[in-house]
Short mmCIF file of C-alpha atoms and ligand atoms in Angstrom, two decimals:
data_model
loop_
_atom_site.label_atom_id
_atom_site.label_comp_id
_atom_site.label_asym_id
_atom_site.label_seq_id
_atom_site.Cartn_x
_atom_site.Cartn_y
_atom_site.Cartn_z
CA MET L 1 -32.39 65.51 -197.31
CA THR L 2 -30.62 68.35 -195.49
CA GLN L 3 -33.79 70.49 -195.57
CA ASN L 4 -35.46 70.98 -192.21
CA ILE L 5 -32.38 69.72 -190.40
CA ASP L 6 -30.68 72.35 -188.30
CA TYR L 7 -27.12 70.98 -188.28
CA ASP L 8 -24.84 68.35 -189.78
CA LEU L 9 -23.16 67.89 -186.43
CA VAL L 10 -23.82 68.96 -182.85
CA ILE L 11 -20.97 68.70 -180.33
CA ILE L 12 -22.13 68.58 -176.73
CA GLY L 13 -19.48 69.79 -174.28
CA GLY L 14 -16.72 72.38 -174.58
CA GLY L 15 -13.72 70.86 -172.80
CA PRO L 16 -10.52 69.93 -174.68
CA SER L 17 -12.32 67.07 -176.45
CA GLY L 18 -15.32 69.12 -177.57
CA LEU L 19 -13.16 72.03 -178.70
CA THR L 20 -10.88 69.70 -180.69
CA ALA L 21 -13.86 68.03 -182.36
CA GLY L 22 -15.14 71.55 -183.12
CA LEU L 23 -11.82 72.59 -184.65
CA TYR L 24 -11.72 69.56 -186.95
CA ALA L 25 -15.42 69.82 -187.88
CA ALA L 26 -15.16 73.57 -188.61
CA ARG L 27 -12.11 72.97 -190.81
CA ALA L 28 -14.07 70.24 -192.62
CA LYS L 29 -16.72 72.95 -193.30
CA LEU L 30 -19.48 70.99 -191.59
CA ASN L 31 -22.57 72.89 -190.46
CA VAL L 32 -21.63 72.44 -186.81
CA ILE L 33 -22.48 73.91 -183.44
CA LEU L 34 -20.86 73.27 -180.06
CA ILE L 35 -23.10 73.50 -177.00
CA GLU L 36 -21.40 74.14 -173.65
CA LYS L 37 -23.13 74.38 -170.29
CA MET L 38 -20.75 76.93 -168.78
CA ALA L 39 -17.48 78.40 -170.06
CA PRO L 40 -15.43 76.47 -172.64
CA GLY L 41 -12.69 74.45 -170.91
CA GLY L 42 -14.43 71.79 -168.86
CA GLN L 43 -12.48 70.06 -166.09
CA ILE L 44 -9.13 71.62 -167.09
CA LEU L 45 -10.43 74.98 -165.84
CA ALA L 46 -10.02 73.47 -162.36
CA THR L 47 -6.46 72.34 -163.11
CA ASP L 48 -3.84 74.78 -161.94
CA TRP L 49 -0.96 73.56 -164.09
CA ILE L 50 -0.68 71.23 -167.09
CA GLU L 51 2.83 70.04 -167.85
CA ASN L 52 2.22 66.84 -169.80
CA TYR L 53 0.46 68.27 -172.85
CA PRO L 54 3.04 68.31 -175.67
CA GLY L 55 4.01 71.61 -177.25
CA PHE L 56 4.19 73.64 -174.05
CA PRO L 57 7.62 72.81 -172.59
CA GLU L 58 7.19 75.14 -169.59
CA GLY L 59 3.61 73.95 -168.93
CA LEU L 60 0.59 76.26 -168.76
CA THR L 61 -2.56 76.77 -166.69
CA GLY L 62 -5.74 74.87 -167.52
CA CYS L 63 -7.44 78.23 -168.19
CA ASP L 64 -4.77 79.26 -170.70
CA LEU L 65 -4.96 75.96 -172.55
CA ALA L 66 -8.76 76.11 -172.71
CA GLN L 67 -8.63 79.68 -174.00
CA LYS L 68 -6.09 78.80 -176.70
CA MET L 69 -8.15 75.78 -177.82
CA ALA L 70 -11.36 77.86 -177.98
CA GLU L 71 -9.60 80.65 -179.92
CA GLN L 72 -8.18 78.16 -182.40
CA ALA L 73 -11.57 76.51 -183.04
CA LYS L 74 -13.34 79.88 -183.36
CA ARG L 75 -10.72 81.05 -185.88
CA PHE L 76 -12.06 78.37 -188.22
CA GLY L 77 -15.64 79.50 -187.63
CA LEU L 78 -16.84 77.19 -184.84
CA ASN L 79 -20.07 78.51 -183.37
CA ILE L 80 -20.21 77.97 -179.59
CA GLU L 81 -23.53 78.37 -177.79
CA CYS L 82 -24.11 78.33 -174.06
CA GLY L 83 -26.84 76.05 -172.77
CA ASP L 84 -27.76 72.85 -171.04
CA VAL L 85 -28.66 69.76 -173.06
CA THR L 86 -31.29 67.90 -171.06
CA SER L 87 -32.25 64.99 -173.32
CA LEU L 88 -31.66 63.30 -176.68
CA ASP L 89 -34.02 61.52 -179.04
CA LEU L 90 -31.87 59.09 -181.04
CA SER L 91 -34.71 56.85 -182.21
CA GLN L 92 -34.63 58.20 -185.81
CA PRO L 93 -31.73 58.83 -188.22
CA VAL L 94 -32.40 62.57 -187.73
CA LYS L 95 -31.49 63.05 -184.10
CA LYS L 96 -33.18 65.54 -181.79
CA ILE L 97 -31.50 67.41 -178.97
CA LYS L 98 -33.40 69.21 -176.23
CA PHE L 99 -31.36 72.25 -175.39
CA CYS L 100 -32.69 75.09 -173.18
CA ASP L 101 -36.21 75.80 -174.56
CA ARG L 102 -35.37 74.52 -178.03
CA VAL L 103 -35.29 71.21 -179.84
CA ILE L 104 -32.63 71.10 -182.54
CA SER L 105 -32.15 68.42 -185.20
CA THR L 106 -28.91 67.02 -186.53
CA HIS L 107 -27.45 64.18 -188.55
CA ALA L 108 -24.63 63.42 -186.10
CA ILE L 109 -23.69 64.10 -182.49
CA ILE L 110 -20.38 64.05 -180.65
CA ILE L 111 -20.85 63.68 -176.89
CA ALA L 112 -17.93 65.37 -175.12
CA THR L 113 -19.49 66.15 -171.77
CA GLY L 114 -16.61 64.88 -169.63
CA ALA L 115 -16.90 63.80 -166.03
CA SER L 116 -17.51 65.34 -162.63
CA PRO L 117 -15.89 64.71 -159.26
CA GLN L 118 -17.17 61.79 -157.22
CA LYS L 119 -18.53 62.67 -153.79
CA LEU L 120 -17.55 60.90 -150.55
CA ASN L 121 -21.20 60.67 -149.47
CA VAL L 122 -20.38 61.18 -145.79
CA PRO L 123 -22.20 63.32 -143.22
CA GLY L 124 -21.25 67.01 -143.43
CA GLU L 125 -20.01 66.87 -147.03
CA ASP L 126 -23.01 68.55 -148.68
CA ALA L 127 -23.71 70.88 -145.77
CA ASN L 128 -20.15 72.26 -145.90
CA LEU L 129 -19.85 72.54 -149.66
CA GLY L 130 -18.50 76.06 -150.28
CA LYS L 131 -17.81 76.37 -146.54
CA GLY L 132 -14.59 74.38 -146.53
CA VAL L 133 -15.52 71.35 -148.61
CA SER L 134 -14.23 71.70 -152.17
CA PHE L 135 -13.41 69.73 -155.32
CA CYS L 136 -11.26 72.48 -156.86
CA ALA L 137 -7.91 73.65 -155.50
CA THR L 138 -7.49 76.23 -158.27
CA CYS L 139 -10.81 77.83 -157.31
CA ASP L 140 -10.62 77.57 -153.51
CA GLY L 141 -6.96 76.99 -152.58
CA PRO L 142 -6.19 80.72 -152.07
CA PHE L 143 -8.84 80.87 -149.29
CA PHE L 144 -6.66 78.53 -147.19
CA ARG L 145 -3.54 80.65 -146.81
CA ASP L 146 -1.67 79.51 -143.65
CA LYS L 147 -4.48 77.09 -142.81
CA VAL L 148 -4.59 73.32 -142.41
CA VAL L 149 -6.48 71.27 -144.98
CA ALA L 150 -7.25 67.65 -145.76
CA ALA L 151 -7.05 66.20 -149.25
CA VAL L 152 -8.74 62.86 -149.88
CA GLY L 153 -7.65 60.37 -152.57
CA GLY L 154 -4.51 58.78 -153.98
CA GLY L 155 -4.75 59.40 -157.73
CA ASP L 156 -3.22 62.05 -160.00
CA SER L 157 -5.82 64.63 -159.03
CA ALA L 158 -5.37 64.26 -155.26
CA VAL L 159 -1.57 64.34 -155.42
CA GLN L 160 -1.22 67.09 -158.04
CA GLU L 161 -3.79 69.31 -156.36
CA SER L 162 -2.35 68.67 -152.87
CA LEU L 163 0.98 69.93 -154.17
CA PHE L 164 -0.78 73.04 -155.44
CA LEU L 165 -2.48 73.52 -152.07
CA THR L 166 0.91 73.65 -150.33
CA LYS L 167 1.44 77.03 -152.02
CA PHE L 168 -1.21 78.38 -149.65
CA ALA L 169 -1.89 76.00 -146.76
CA LYS L 170 0.65 75.53 -143.99
CA LYS L 171 -0.19 71.82 -143.86
CA VAL L 172 -1.99 69.30 -146.07
CA TYR L 173 -3.09 65.92 -144.70
CA LEU L 174 -3.29 63.60 -147.69
CA ILE L 175 -5.71 60.87 -146.69
CA HIS L 176 -5.66 57.71 -148.76
CA ARG L 177 -7.57 54.48 -148.24
CA ARG L 178 -4.51 52.33 -149.10
CA ASN L 179 -0.80 52.62 -148.28
CA LYS L 180 0.24 53.06 -151.90
CA LEU L 181 -0.60 55.99 -154.17
CA ARG L 182 -2.18 55.45 -157.57
CA ALA L 183 -0.75 58.74 -158.92
CA THR L 184 1.98 58.85 -161.56
CA GLN L 185 5.54 58.41 -160.20
CA ILE L 186 6.80 61.97 -160.74
CA LEU L 187 3.88 63.40 -158.75
CA GLN L 188 4.43 60.86 -155.96
CA GLU L 189 8.10 61.83 -155.69
CA ARG L 190 7.21 65.52 -155.47
CA ALA L 191 4.60 64.85 -152.80
CA PHE L 192 6.95 62.66 -150.70
CA ALA L 193 9.58 65.42 -150.89
CA ASN L 194 7.16 68.13 -149.76
CA ASP L 195 7.43 68.89 -146.02
CA LYS L 196 3.96 70.39 -145.89
CA ILE L 197 2.25 67.14 -146.89
CA GLU L 198 1.56 64.55 -144.20
CA PHE L 199 0.21 61.20 -145.41
CA VAL L 200 -2.58 59.47 -143.53
CA TRP L 201 -2.48 55.95 -144.95
CA ASP L 202 -5.07 53.19 -144.99
CA SER L 203 -7.72 55.63 -143.89
CA VAL L 204 -11.08 56.89 -145.02
CA VAL L 205 -12.96 60.04 -144.07
CA THR L 206 -16.22 59.15 -142.34
CA GLY L 207 -17.52 62.62 -141.56
CA ILE L 208 -16.89 66.35 -141.93
CA ASP L 209 -17.90 68.64 -139.11
CA GLY L 210 -17.89 72.22 -137.87
CA LEU L 211 -20.18 74.93 -136.57
CA PHE L 212 -19.14 77.73 -138.95
CA GLY L 213 -17.69 75.77 -141.85
CA VAL L 214 -15.25 72.87 -141.69
CA GLU L 215 -13.42 72.50 -138.36
CA LYS L 216 -12.60 68.79 -138.25
CA ILE L 217 -12.90 65.52 -140.09
CA SER L 218 -13.48 62.03 -138.72
CA VAL L 219 -11.11 59.40 -140.04
CA LYS L 220 -11.15 55.63 -139.74
CA ASN L 221 -8.13 53.39 -140.30
CA GLY L 222 -9.25 50.42 -142.39
CA LYS L 223 -6.43 48.17 -141.13
CA THR L 224 -6.58 48.80 -137.39
CA GLY L 225 -10.25 49.80 -137.22
CA GLU L 226 -9.21 52.82 -135.12
CA SER L 227 -11.20 56.05 -135.48
CA GLY L 228 -10.04 59.57 -134.76
CA GLU L 229 -10.48 63.22 -135.63
CA ILE L 230 -8.19 65.66 -137.39
CA ALA L 231 -8.62 69.42 -136.96
CA VAL L 232 -8.69 71.04 -140.41
CA ASP L 233 -10.04 74.24 -141.96
CA GLY L 234 -10.92 72.65 -145.27
CA CYS L 235 -11.45 69.29 -146.93
CA PHE L 236 -10.67 68.78 -150.63
CA ILE L 237 -12.04 65.64 -152.26
CA TRP L 238 -10.46 63.90 -155.27
CA ILE L 239 -11.63 60.30 -155.19
CA GLY L 240 -12.34 59.79 -158.87
CA ILE L 241 -14.90 60.89 -161.38
CA ARG L 242 -18.37 59.99 -162.67
CA PRO L 243 -19.46 60.47 -166.29
CA ASN L 244 -21.68 63.40 -167.27
CA ALA L 245 -23.95 61.18 -169.33
CA GLU L 246 -27.28 61.17 -167.46
CA PHE L 247 -28.95 63.21 -170.21
CA THR L 248 -28.41 60.30 -172.66
CA GLY L 249 -30.69 58.02 -170.63
CA ASP L 250 -30.60 54.50 -172.07
CA ALA L 251 -30.10 55.71 -175.64
CA VAL L 252 -26.45 54.60 -175.90
CA LYS L 253 -24.70 51.58 -174.38
CA LYS L 254 -22.56 52.22 -171.28
CA ASN L 255 -20.31 50.24 -168.96
CA ASP L 256 -21.31 49.42 -165.38
CA ALA L 257 -19.97 52.76 -164.13
CA GLY L 258 -22.01 54.68 -166.73
CA PHE L 259 -19.13 55.59 -169.10
CA ILE L 260 -20.20 55.43 -172.77
CA LEU L 261 -18.94 52.50 -174.84
CA VAL L 262 -17.49 53.28 -178.28
CA ASP L 263 -15.72 51.46 -181.12
CA SER L 264 -12.36 52.43 -182.66
CA ASN L 265 -14.09 55.24 -184.63
CA MET L 266 -15.42 56.62 -181.32
CA GLU L 267 -18.93 55.64 -182.49
CA THR L 268 -21.41 54.60 -179.82
CA SER L 269 -24.04 51.85 -180.13
CA VAL L 270 -26.13 54.37 -182.15
CA PRO L 271 -24.89 55.09 -185.71
CA GLY L 272 -23.92 58.74 -186.09
CA VAL L 273 -23.51 59.30 -182.36
CA PHE L 274 -19.93 59.51 -181.10
CA ALA L 275 -18.44 59.89 -177.60
CA VAL L 276 -14.99 61.24 -176.72
CA GLY L 277 -12.78 62.12 -173.78
CA ASP L 278 -13.57 61.47 -170.14
CA VAL L 279 -17.24 60.56 -170.70
CA ARG L 280 -16.29 57.46 -172.66
CA ASP L 281 -15.03 54.11 -171.43
CA THR L 282 -11.25 54.51 -171.79
CA PRO L 283 -8.09 53.21 -170.08
CA LEU L 284 -6.50 56.68 -169.90
CA ARG L 285 -7.93 60.11 -169.20
CA GLN L 286 -5.54 62.87 -170.26
CA VAL L 287 -5.89 66.01 -172.34
CA ALA L 288 -3.69 64.30 -174.93
CA THR L 289 -5.99 61.27 -175.19
CA ALA L 290 -9.13 63.45 -175.21
CA VAL L 291 -7.92 65.47 -178.20
CA GLY L 292 -6.89 62.26 -180.02
CA ASP L 293 -10.37 60.79 -179.50
CA SER L 294 -11.91 63.94 -180.88
CA ALA L 295 -9.86 64.10 -184.06
CA ILE L 296 -10.99 60.54 -184.79
CA ALA L 297 -14.64 61.28 -183.92
CA ALA L 298 -14.77 64.45 -186.04
CA ILE L 299 -13.39 62.65 -189.10
CA SER L 300 -15.67 59.63 -188.47
CA SER L 301 -18.72 61.88 -188.16
CA ASN L 302 -17.74 63.66 -191.38
CA HIS L 303 -17.64 60.28 -193.19
CA TYR L 304 -21.00 59.36 -191.66
CA ILE L 305 -22.59 62.63 -192.84
CA GLU L 306 -21.05 62.35 -196.34
CA ASN L 307 -22.47 58.83 -196.72
CA LEU L 308 -25.91 60.04 -195.63
CA LYS L 309 -25.88 62.84 -198.20
CA LYS L 310 -24.77 60.63 -201.10
P1 NAP O 1 -8.54 58.17 -159.98
O1 NAP O 1 -7.32 58.02 -160.78
O2 NAP O 1 -9.70 57.27 -160.25
O3 NAP O 1 -8.14 58.06 -158.45
C1 NAP O 1 -9.11 58.08 -157.45
C2 NAP O 1 -8.43 57.87 -156.10
O4 NAP O 1 -9.42 57.99 -155.09
C3 NAP O 1 -7.78 56.50 -155.97
O5 NAP O 1 -6.56 56.63 -155.30
C4 NAP O 1 -8.80 55.71 -155.15
O6 NAP O 1 -8.21 54.76 -154.30
C5 NAP O 1 -9.44 56.79 -154.31
N1 NAP O 1 -10.84 56.50 -154.00
C6 NAP O 1 -11.81 56.09 -154.83
N2 NAP O 1 -12.98 55.98 -154.17
C7 NAP O 1 -12.73 56.31 -152.90
C8 NAP O 1 -13.54 56.39 -151.73
N3 NAP O 1 -14.84 56.12 -151.75
N4 NAP O 1 -12.96 56.79 -150.57
C9 NAP O 1 -11.64 57.09 -150.54
N5 NAP O 1 -10.82 57.03 -151.61
C10 NAP O 1 -11.36 56.65 -152.77
O7 NAP O 1 -9.18 59.66 -160.10
P2 NAP O 1 -8.48 61.09 -160.35
O8 NAP O 1 -7.23 61.22 -159.58
O9 NAP O 1 -9.57 62.09 -160.17
O10 NAP O 1 -8.10 61.04 -161.89
C11 NAP O 1 -9.12 60.83 -162.88
C12 NAP O 1 -8.45 60.65 -164.23
O11 NAP O 1 -7.84 61.89 -164.65
C13 NAP O 1 -7.31 59.62 -164.18
O12 NAP O 1 -7.31 58.92 -165.38
C14 NAP O 1 -6.07 60.47 -164.03
O13 NAP O 1 -4.89 59.86 -164.54
C15 NAP O 1 -6.44 61.71 -164.85
N6 NAP O 1 -5.69 62.89 -164.34
C16 NAP O 1 -4.44 63.10 -164.84
C17 NAP O 1 -3.68 64.16 -164.36
C18 NAP O 1 -2.31 64.40 -164.90
O14 NAP O 1 -1.92 63.75 -165.87
N7 NAP O 1 -1.50 65.26 -164.32
C19 NAP O 1 -4.19 65.01 -163.36
C20 NAP O 1 -5.47 64.75 -162.87
C21 NAP O 1 -6.19 63.66 -163.34
P3 NAP O 1 -7.49 53.44 -154.87
O15 NAP O 1 -6.17 53.89 -155.38
O16 NAP O 1 -7.42 52.57 -153.65
O17 NAP O 1 -8.41 52.91 -155.91
#
């Protein structure tokens, strides 16, 4: 039955969840490949500092953690290929994956493609992307030394990354649509104690403007209805995430926001297809939860493949 089938298992995505699934699958001696669009690491590559992943008491950079995870998986023989998966055919027990110019076949798939930043969808956002509009403080923060920037959002990303921006910028306006942050308490306390961060509460950004890159943003207070402008050199946006699951089409069941639904084995609505980490419907998105998902999915997929081969 294994003849003419390229792989036992294909893992799509090389963030912490994909790399963990790869580590477990390689140790289980599955014929496995991991396909990653860019460099292994996923969203944590854009995270300056991770201090809540157990085992690293001093914390470490997202890049360092990604590198260590990739090294560990490769040590057990995980093959990582670079490429973009554009579609899946899950209509038969032998699944097909369109990947670059190839179609590969596999018994099982683990989808670990993560999520991408949500856009504001306001005038000037796209036009100024790379010219002051950014979704990544680690990548772009150093360009704003002694400058004034806006950060939009009230979750962990907005607060953690605003704190990072204060290493460079002389002032960070943290603009949140409510008057209460969603971020975890310890991050809130650090932000409230930081003189460089000024909170703009109950407000949304309605436009981003400038002749040669970002020069100002338009802000509207949702409570008073008042509108105004704030002069800034950059605008960082962290208003949540959207799942990287378009390539799956309607093949697997999703929630209303497009995150993939799974059972307690991380199996989707299609037998032999698993989803882990940020791309799945989950109450918590952390590196620690992503790696937990992936250990379960790798073992579940191994059982699935063993049963097929019996
Ligand atoms: P998030 O937790 O979904 O927070 C998004 C924030 O943006 C919320 O404060 C939300 O406001 C606001 N928002 C949403 N849509 C908006 C809009 N159209 N205009 C203005 N504001 C808008 O997203 P996240 O901070 O990117 O985090 C994503 C996941 O990663 C979370 O599970 C988070 O815990 C996790 N994460 C963890 C860490 C860490 O552990 N250190 C770091 C980064 C991210 P409301 O509050 O009013 O809804």
